[in-house]
Short mmCIF file of C-alpha atoms in Angstrom, two decimals:
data_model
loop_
_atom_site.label_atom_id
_atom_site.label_comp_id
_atom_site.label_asym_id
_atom_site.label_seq_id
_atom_site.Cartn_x
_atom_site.Cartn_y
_atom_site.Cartn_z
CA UNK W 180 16.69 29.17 -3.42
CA UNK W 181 13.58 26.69 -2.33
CA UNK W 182 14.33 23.12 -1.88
CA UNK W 183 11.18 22.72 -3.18
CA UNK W 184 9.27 25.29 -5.09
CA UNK W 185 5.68 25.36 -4.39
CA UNK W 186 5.11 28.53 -4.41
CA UNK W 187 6.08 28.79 -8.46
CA UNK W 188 3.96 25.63 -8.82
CA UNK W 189 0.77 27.64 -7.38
CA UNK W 190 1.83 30.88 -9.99
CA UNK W 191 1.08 29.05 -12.34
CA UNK W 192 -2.09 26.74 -11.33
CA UNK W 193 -3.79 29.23 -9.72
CA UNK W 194 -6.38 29.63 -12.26
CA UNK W 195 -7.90 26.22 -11.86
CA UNK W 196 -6.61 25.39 -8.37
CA UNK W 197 -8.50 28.37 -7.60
CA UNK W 198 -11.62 27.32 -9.48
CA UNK W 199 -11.73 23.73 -8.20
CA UNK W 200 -11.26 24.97 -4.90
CA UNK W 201 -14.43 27.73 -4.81
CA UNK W 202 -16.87 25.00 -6.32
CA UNK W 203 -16.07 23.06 -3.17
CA UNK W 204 -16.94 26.67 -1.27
CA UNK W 205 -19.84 26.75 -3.56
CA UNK W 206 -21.42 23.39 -2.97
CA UNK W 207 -20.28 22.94 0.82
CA UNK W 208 -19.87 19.13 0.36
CA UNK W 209 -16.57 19.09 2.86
CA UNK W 210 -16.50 15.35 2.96
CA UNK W 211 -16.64 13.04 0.38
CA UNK W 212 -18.41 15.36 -1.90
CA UNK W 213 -18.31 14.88 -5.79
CA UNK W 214 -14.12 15.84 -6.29
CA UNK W 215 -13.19 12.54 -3.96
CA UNK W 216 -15.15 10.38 -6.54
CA UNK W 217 -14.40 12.45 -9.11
CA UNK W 218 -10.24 12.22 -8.36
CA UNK W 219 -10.24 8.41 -7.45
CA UNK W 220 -11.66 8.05 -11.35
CA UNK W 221 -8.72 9.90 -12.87
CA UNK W 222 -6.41 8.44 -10.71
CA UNK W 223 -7.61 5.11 -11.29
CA UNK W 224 -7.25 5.52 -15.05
CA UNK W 225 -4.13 7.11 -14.45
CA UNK W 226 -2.54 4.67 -13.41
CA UNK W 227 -4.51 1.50 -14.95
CA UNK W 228 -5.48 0.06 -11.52
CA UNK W 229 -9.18 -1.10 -11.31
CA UNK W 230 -9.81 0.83 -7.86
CA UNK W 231 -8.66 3.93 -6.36
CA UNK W 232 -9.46 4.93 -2.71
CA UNK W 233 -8.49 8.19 -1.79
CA UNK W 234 -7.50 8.39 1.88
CA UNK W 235 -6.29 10.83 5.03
CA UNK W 236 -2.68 10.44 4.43
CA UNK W 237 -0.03 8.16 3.15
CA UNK W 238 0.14 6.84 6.23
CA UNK W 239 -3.54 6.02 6.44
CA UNK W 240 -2.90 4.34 3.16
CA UNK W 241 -0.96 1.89 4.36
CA UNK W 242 -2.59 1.41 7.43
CA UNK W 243 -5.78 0.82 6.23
CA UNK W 244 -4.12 -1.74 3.82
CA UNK W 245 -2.78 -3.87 6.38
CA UNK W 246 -6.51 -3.72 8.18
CA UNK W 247 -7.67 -4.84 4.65
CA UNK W 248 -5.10 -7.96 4.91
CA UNK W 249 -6.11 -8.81 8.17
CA UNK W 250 -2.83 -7.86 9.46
CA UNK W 251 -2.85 -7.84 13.23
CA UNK W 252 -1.22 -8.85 16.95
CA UNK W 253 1.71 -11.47 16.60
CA UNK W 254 1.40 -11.41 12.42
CA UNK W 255 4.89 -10.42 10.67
CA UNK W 256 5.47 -7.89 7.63
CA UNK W 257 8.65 -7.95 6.18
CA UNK W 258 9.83 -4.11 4.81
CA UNK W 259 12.66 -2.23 4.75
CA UNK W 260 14.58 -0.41 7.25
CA UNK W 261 15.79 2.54 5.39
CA UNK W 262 12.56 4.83 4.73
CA UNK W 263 10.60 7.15 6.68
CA UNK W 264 8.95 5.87 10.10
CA UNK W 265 5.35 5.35 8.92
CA UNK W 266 6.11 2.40 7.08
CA UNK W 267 7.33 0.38 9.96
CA UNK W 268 4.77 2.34 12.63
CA UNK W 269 1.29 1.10 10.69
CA UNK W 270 2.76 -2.73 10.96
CA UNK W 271 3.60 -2.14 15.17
CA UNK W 272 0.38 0.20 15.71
CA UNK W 273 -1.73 -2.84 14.40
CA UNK W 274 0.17 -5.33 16.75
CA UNK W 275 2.46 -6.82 14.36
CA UNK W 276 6.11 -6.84 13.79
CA UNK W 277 8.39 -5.28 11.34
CA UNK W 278 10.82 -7.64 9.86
CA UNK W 279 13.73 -5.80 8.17
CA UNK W 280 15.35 -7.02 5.13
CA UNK W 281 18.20 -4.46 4.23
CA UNK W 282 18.76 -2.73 0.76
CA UNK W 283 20.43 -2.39 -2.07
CA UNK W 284 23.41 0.39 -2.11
CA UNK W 285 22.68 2.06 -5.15
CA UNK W 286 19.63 1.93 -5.52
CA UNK W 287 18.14 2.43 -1.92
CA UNK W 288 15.60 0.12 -2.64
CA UNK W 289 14.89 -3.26 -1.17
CA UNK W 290 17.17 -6.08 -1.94
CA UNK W 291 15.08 -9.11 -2.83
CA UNK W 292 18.25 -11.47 -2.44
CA UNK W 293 17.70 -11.15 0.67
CA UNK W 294 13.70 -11.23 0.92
CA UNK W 295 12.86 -15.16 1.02
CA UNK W 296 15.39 -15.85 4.03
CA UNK W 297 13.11 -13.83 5.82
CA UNK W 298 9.22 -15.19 5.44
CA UNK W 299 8.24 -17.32 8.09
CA UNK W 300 4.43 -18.78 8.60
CA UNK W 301 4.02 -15.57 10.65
CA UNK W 302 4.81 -13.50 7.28
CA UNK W 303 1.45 -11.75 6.39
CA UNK W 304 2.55 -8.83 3.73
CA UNK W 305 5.63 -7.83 2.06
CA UNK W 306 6.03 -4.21 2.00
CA UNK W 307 8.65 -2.91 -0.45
CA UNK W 308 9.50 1.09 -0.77
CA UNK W 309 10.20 2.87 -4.01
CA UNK W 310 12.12 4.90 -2.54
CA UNK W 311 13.45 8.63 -3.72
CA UNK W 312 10.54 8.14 -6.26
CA UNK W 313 12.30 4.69 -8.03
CA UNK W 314 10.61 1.34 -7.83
CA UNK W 315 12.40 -1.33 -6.49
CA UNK W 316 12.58 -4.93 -8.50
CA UNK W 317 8.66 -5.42 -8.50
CA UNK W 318 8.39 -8.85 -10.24
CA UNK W 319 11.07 -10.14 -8.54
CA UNK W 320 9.36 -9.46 -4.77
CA UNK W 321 5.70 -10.42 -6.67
CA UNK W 322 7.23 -14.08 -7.69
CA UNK W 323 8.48 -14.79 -4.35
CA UNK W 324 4.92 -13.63 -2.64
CA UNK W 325 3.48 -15.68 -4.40
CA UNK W 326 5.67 -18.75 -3.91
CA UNK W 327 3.92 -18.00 -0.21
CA UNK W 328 0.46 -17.03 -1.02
CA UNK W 329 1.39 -13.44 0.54
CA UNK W 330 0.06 -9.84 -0.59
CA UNK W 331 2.14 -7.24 -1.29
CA UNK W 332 1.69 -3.79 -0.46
CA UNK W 333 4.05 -1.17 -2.41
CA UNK W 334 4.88 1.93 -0.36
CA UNK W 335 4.56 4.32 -3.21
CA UNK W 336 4.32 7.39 -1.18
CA UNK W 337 7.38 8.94 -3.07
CA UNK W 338 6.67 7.27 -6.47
CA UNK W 339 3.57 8.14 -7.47
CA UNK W 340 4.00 8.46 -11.82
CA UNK W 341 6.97 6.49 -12.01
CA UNK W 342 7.21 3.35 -14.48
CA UNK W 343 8.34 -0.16 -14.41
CA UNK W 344 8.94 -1.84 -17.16
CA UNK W 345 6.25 0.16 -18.81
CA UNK W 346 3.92 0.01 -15.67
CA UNK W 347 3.03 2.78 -13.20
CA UNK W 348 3.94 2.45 -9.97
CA UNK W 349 1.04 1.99 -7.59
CA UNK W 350 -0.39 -0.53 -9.74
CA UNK W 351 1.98 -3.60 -9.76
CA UNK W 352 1.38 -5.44 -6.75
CA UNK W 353 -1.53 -6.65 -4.18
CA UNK W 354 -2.18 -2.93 -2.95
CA UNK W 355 -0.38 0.14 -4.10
CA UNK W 356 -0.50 3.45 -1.44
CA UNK W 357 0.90 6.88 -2.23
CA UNK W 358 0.57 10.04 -0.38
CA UNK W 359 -0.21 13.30 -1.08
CA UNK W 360 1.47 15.63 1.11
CA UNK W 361 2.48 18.59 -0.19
CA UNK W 362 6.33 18.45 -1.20
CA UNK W 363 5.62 15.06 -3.01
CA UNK W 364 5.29 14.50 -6.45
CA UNK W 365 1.78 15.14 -7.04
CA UNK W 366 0.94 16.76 -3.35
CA UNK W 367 -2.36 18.54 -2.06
CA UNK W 368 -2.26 21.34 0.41
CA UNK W 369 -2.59 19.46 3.57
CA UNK W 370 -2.73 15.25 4.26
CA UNK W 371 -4.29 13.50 1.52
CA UNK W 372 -3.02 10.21 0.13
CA UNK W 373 -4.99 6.89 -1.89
CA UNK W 374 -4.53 2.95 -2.10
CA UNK W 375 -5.25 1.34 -5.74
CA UNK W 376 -5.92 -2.01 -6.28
CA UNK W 377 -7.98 -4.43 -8.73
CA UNK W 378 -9.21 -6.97 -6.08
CA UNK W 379 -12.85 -5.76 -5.69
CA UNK W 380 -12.82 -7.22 -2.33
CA UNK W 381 -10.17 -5.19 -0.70
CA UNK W 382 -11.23 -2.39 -2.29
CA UNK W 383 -14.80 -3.01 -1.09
CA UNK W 384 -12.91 -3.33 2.70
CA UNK W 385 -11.69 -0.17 2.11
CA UNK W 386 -13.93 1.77 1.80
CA UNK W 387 -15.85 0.73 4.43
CA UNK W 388 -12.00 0.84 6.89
CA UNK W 389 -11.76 4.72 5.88
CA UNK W 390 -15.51 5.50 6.96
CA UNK W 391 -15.02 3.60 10.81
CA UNK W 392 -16.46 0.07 9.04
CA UNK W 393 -19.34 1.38 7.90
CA UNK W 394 -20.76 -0.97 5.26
CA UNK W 395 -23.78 1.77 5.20
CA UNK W 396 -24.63 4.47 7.12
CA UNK W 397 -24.36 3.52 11.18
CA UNK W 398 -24.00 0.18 10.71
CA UNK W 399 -20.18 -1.21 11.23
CA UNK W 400 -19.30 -4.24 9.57
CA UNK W 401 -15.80 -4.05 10.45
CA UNK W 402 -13.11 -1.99 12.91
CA UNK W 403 -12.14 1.29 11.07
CA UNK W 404 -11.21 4.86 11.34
CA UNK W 405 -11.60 7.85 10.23
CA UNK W 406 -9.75 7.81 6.95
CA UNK W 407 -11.01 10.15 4.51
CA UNK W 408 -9.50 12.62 2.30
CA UNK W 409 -11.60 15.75 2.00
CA UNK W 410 -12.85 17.32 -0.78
CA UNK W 411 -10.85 20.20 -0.48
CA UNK W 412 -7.55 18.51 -0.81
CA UNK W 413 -9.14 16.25 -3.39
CA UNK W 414 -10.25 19.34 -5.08
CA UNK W 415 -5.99 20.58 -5.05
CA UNK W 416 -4.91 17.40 -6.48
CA UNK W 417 -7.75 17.86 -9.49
CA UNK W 418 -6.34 21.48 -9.38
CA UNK W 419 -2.83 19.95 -10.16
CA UNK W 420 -3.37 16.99 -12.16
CA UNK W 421 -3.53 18.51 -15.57
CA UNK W 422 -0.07 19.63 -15.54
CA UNK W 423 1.51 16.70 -13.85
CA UNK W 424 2.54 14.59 -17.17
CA UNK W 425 4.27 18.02 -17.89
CA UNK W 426 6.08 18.01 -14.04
CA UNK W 427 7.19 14.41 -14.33
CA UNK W 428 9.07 14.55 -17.72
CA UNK W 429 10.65 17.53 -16.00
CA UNK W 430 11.68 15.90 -13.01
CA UNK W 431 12.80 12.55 -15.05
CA UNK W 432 14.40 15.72 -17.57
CA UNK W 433 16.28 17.28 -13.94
CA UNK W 434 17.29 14.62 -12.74
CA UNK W 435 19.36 13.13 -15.89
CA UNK W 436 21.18 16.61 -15.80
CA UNK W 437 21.96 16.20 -12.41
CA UNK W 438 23.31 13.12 -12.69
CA UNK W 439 25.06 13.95 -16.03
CA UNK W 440 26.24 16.82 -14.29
CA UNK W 441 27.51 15.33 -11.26
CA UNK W 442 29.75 12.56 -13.34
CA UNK W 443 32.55 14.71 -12.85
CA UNK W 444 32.19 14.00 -9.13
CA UNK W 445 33.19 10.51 -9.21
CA UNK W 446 35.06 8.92 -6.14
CA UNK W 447 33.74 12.20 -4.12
CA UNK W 448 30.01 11.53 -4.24
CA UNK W 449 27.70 8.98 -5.37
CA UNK W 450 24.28 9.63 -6.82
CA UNK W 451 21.10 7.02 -6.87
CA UNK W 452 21.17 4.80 -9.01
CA UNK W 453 18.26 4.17 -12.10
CA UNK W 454 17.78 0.78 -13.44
CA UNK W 455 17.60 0.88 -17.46
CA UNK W 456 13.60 -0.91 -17.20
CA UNK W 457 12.38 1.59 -14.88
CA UNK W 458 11.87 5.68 -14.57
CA UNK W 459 12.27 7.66 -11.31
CA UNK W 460 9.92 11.01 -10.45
CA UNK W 461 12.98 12.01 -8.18
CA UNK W 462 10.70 12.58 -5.13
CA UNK W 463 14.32 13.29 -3.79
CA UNK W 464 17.77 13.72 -5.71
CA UNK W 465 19.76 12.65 -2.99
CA UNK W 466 23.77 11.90 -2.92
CA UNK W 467 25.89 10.02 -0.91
CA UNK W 468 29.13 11.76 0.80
CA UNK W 469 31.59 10.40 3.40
CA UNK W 470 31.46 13.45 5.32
CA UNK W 471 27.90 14.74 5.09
CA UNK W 472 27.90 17.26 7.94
CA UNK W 473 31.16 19.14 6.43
CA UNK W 474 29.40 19.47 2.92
CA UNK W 475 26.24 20.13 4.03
CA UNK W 476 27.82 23.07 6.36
CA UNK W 477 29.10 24.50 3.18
CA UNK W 478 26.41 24.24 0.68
CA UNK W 479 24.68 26.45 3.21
CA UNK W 480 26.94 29.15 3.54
CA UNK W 481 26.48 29.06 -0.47
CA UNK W 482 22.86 29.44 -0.10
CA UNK W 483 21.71 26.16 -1.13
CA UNK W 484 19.03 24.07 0.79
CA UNK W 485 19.25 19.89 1.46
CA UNK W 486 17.87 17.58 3.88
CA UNK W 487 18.49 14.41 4.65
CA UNK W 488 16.53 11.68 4.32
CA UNK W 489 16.88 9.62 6.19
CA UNK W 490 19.44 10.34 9.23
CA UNK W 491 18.87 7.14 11.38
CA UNK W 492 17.43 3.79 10.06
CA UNK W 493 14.13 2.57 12.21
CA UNK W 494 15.42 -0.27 13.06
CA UNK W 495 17.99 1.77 15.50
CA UNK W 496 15.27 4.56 16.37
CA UNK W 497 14.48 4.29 20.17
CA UNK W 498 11.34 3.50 19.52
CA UNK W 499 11.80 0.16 17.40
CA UNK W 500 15.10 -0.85 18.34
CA UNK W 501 14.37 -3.49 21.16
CA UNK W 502 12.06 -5.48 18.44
CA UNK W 503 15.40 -6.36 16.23
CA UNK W 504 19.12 -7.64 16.94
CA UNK W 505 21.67 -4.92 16.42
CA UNK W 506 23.19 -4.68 13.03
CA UNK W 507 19.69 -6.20 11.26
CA UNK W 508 20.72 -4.11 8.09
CA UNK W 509 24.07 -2.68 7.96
CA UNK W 510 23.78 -1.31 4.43
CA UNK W 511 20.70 1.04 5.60
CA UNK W 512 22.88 2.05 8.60
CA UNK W 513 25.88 3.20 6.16
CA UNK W 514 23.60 4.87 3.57
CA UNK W 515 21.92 6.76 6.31
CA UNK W 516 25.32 8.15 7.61
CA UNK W 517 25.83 9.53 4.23
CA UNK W 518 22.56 10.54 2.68
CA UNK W 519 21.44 14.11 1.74
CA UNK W 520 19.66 15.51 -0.84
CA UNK W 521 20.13 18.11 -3.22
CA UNK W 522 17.16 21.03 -4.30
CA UNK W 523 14.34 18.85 -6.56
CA UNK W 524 11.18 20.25 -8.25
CA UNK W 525 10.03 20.63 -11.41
CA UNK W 526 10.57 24.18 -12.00
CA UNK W 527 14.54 24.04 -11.38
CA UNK W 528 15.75 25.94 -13.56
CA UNK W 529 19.07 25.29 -15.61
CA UNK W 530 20.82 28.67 -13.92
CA UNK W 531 20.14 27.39 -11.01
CA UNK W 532 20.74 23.59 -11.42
CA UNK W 533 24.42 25.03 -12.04
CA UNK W 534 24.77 27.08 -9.67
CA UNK W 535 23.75 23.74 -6.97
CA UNK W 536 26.49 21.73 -8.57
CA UNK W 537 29.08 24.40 -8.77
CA UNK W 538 28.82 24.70 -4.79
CA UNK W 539 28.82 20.64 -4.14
CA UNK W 540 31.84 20.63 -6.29
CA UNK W 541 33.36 22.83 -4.29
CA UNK W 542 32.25 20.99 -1.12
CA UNK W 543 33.15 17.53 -1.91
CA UNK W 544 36.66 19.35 -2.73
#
């Protein structure tokens, strides 16, 4: 059983995968040839946003987003704790600090009760996560930005077609980045991610970050790097595009059943929760279990695949821990003690969807 089935995926794209791919061959534009213009357009009306700007990575994304914002030695962005490491490591690699506000139990997503107790003068972004492929309460953290003057920048790198309140994610905030690597929801074949915006300045800034500040060619306006996503991977995502509408409502379709599924579970497992204004893309279908190793242990000798995400929070990785007091967010620390996640793609199959929760039934026993 895959965890997550790409190789199914490419069965049945491999016609125009395959096609998109060879006109790159064809043409021998490598970077920033006609498919990175061409994607940012039907990304951009994808998702509404007035500017798309495909990048190297997710991380790049957000990054180059905080170069855009000025972001840089001494400033403060306030984010969350319980995600993966890039989203704190752009904000110290630029000189600033990460500022941890913790999250919400059932969700996973940031808790914006606690959000305003933590801006200072120093604040220069907010960076929420939708998390597991859920956004987190978007208008909320946009009303108390702007009590502040301060841009937010969504972490969308496991949300990426996912609604709120009738929205796409990616598009609700200051700056919206997603990523493209391959096991997320719409992935390329290597690094590839994009930031969207509608402020024409930022987007302007940009484009000229991902291309080392170049405003035109050899002359460097700005400090950059070397941010671009190539036309091959561009050319993937084109590849893949036409049957992601089809992937999501299967995903959204998956991970009802699981949850449906996994009601009979009560008071041995908890699942994420979905608020009623918003969809998730279920980037992850992950579970919560007091004793995660035991389970885990025995879903494998079943044959079933998980992973956890996350294992330790970053504010009590080695690397960040001196720049926060201990205990900074305990909810984060006791979700990522109990964490895993369960087999999620669109192409799970009802046979085997059983078969998963047969064998966690058995394990949470």
């Amino acid at each position: 059983m895959q965890f997550i089935d790409l190789k199914k995926q490419y069965q049945l794209l491999r016609e125009p995968i395959n096609a998109r791919i060879q006109k790159v061959l064809d043409h021998g534009q490598y970077i920033m040839g006609p498919e990175v213009q061409e994607l940012e357009a039907v990304l951009s009306g994808y998702t509404g946003a007035k500017h798309c700007i495909t990048v190297a990575s997710g991380t790049e994304a957000l990054l180059m987003s905080l170069m855009a914002l000025g972001v840089g030695a001494g400033d403060e962005v306030i984010t969350t704790s319980f995600t993966f490491v890039a989203t704190a490591e752009v904000i110290v690699l630029l000189g600033a600090i990460p500022v941890f506000v913790d999250v919400e139990p059932d969700t996973c997503n940031i808790d914006v009760s606690q959000l305003e107790e933590k801006i200072t003068p120093r604040t220069k972004a907010i960076m929420p996560v939708s998390l597991y492929g859920q956004c987190g309460d978007m208008d909320e953290v946009n009303a108390i930005a702007s009590k502040y003057r301060i841009p937010v920048v969504e972490d969308a790198a496991q949300s990426f077609g996912a609604t709120y309140k009738g929205r796409l994610s990616c598009n609700l905030s200051t700056l919206g980045c997603t990523s493209f690597f391959p096991s997320k929801p719409l992935g390329c074949y290597g690094d590839g991610g994009a930031v969207f915006t509608n402020d024409d300045g930022l987007a302007q800034s940009l484009r000229e970050i991902r291309v080392h500040g170049q405003s035109s060619r050899y002359y460097h306006t700005r400090v950059g790097v070397g941010g671009r996503m190539d036309t091959l991977q561009c050319a993937v995502v084109l590849g893949k595009f036409e049957r992601f509408h089809w992937e999501i409502e299967q995903r959204i379709k998956i991970g009802a059943r699981y949850k449906n599924m996994l009601t009979k579970l009560s008071g041995r497992l908890e699942t994420v929760a979905v608020r009623p204004d918003r969809t998730s893309v279920w980037a992850q279908f992950t579970v919560m279990v007091p004793d995660r190793d035991a389970v885990i242990r025995k879903l494998k000798d079943a044959g079933i695949p998980t992973a956890i995400h996350y294992p330790r929070p970053i504010h009590s990785q080695p690397a960040y821990a001196h720049l926060h007091e201990a205990g900074v967010a305990p909810v984060s620390s006791d979700l990522a003690a109990r964490v895993f996640s369960l087999p999620m793609h669109p192409y799970l199959d009802g046979e085997m969807q059983d078969s998963i929760v047969h064998a966690l039934g058995q394990a949470v026993a």
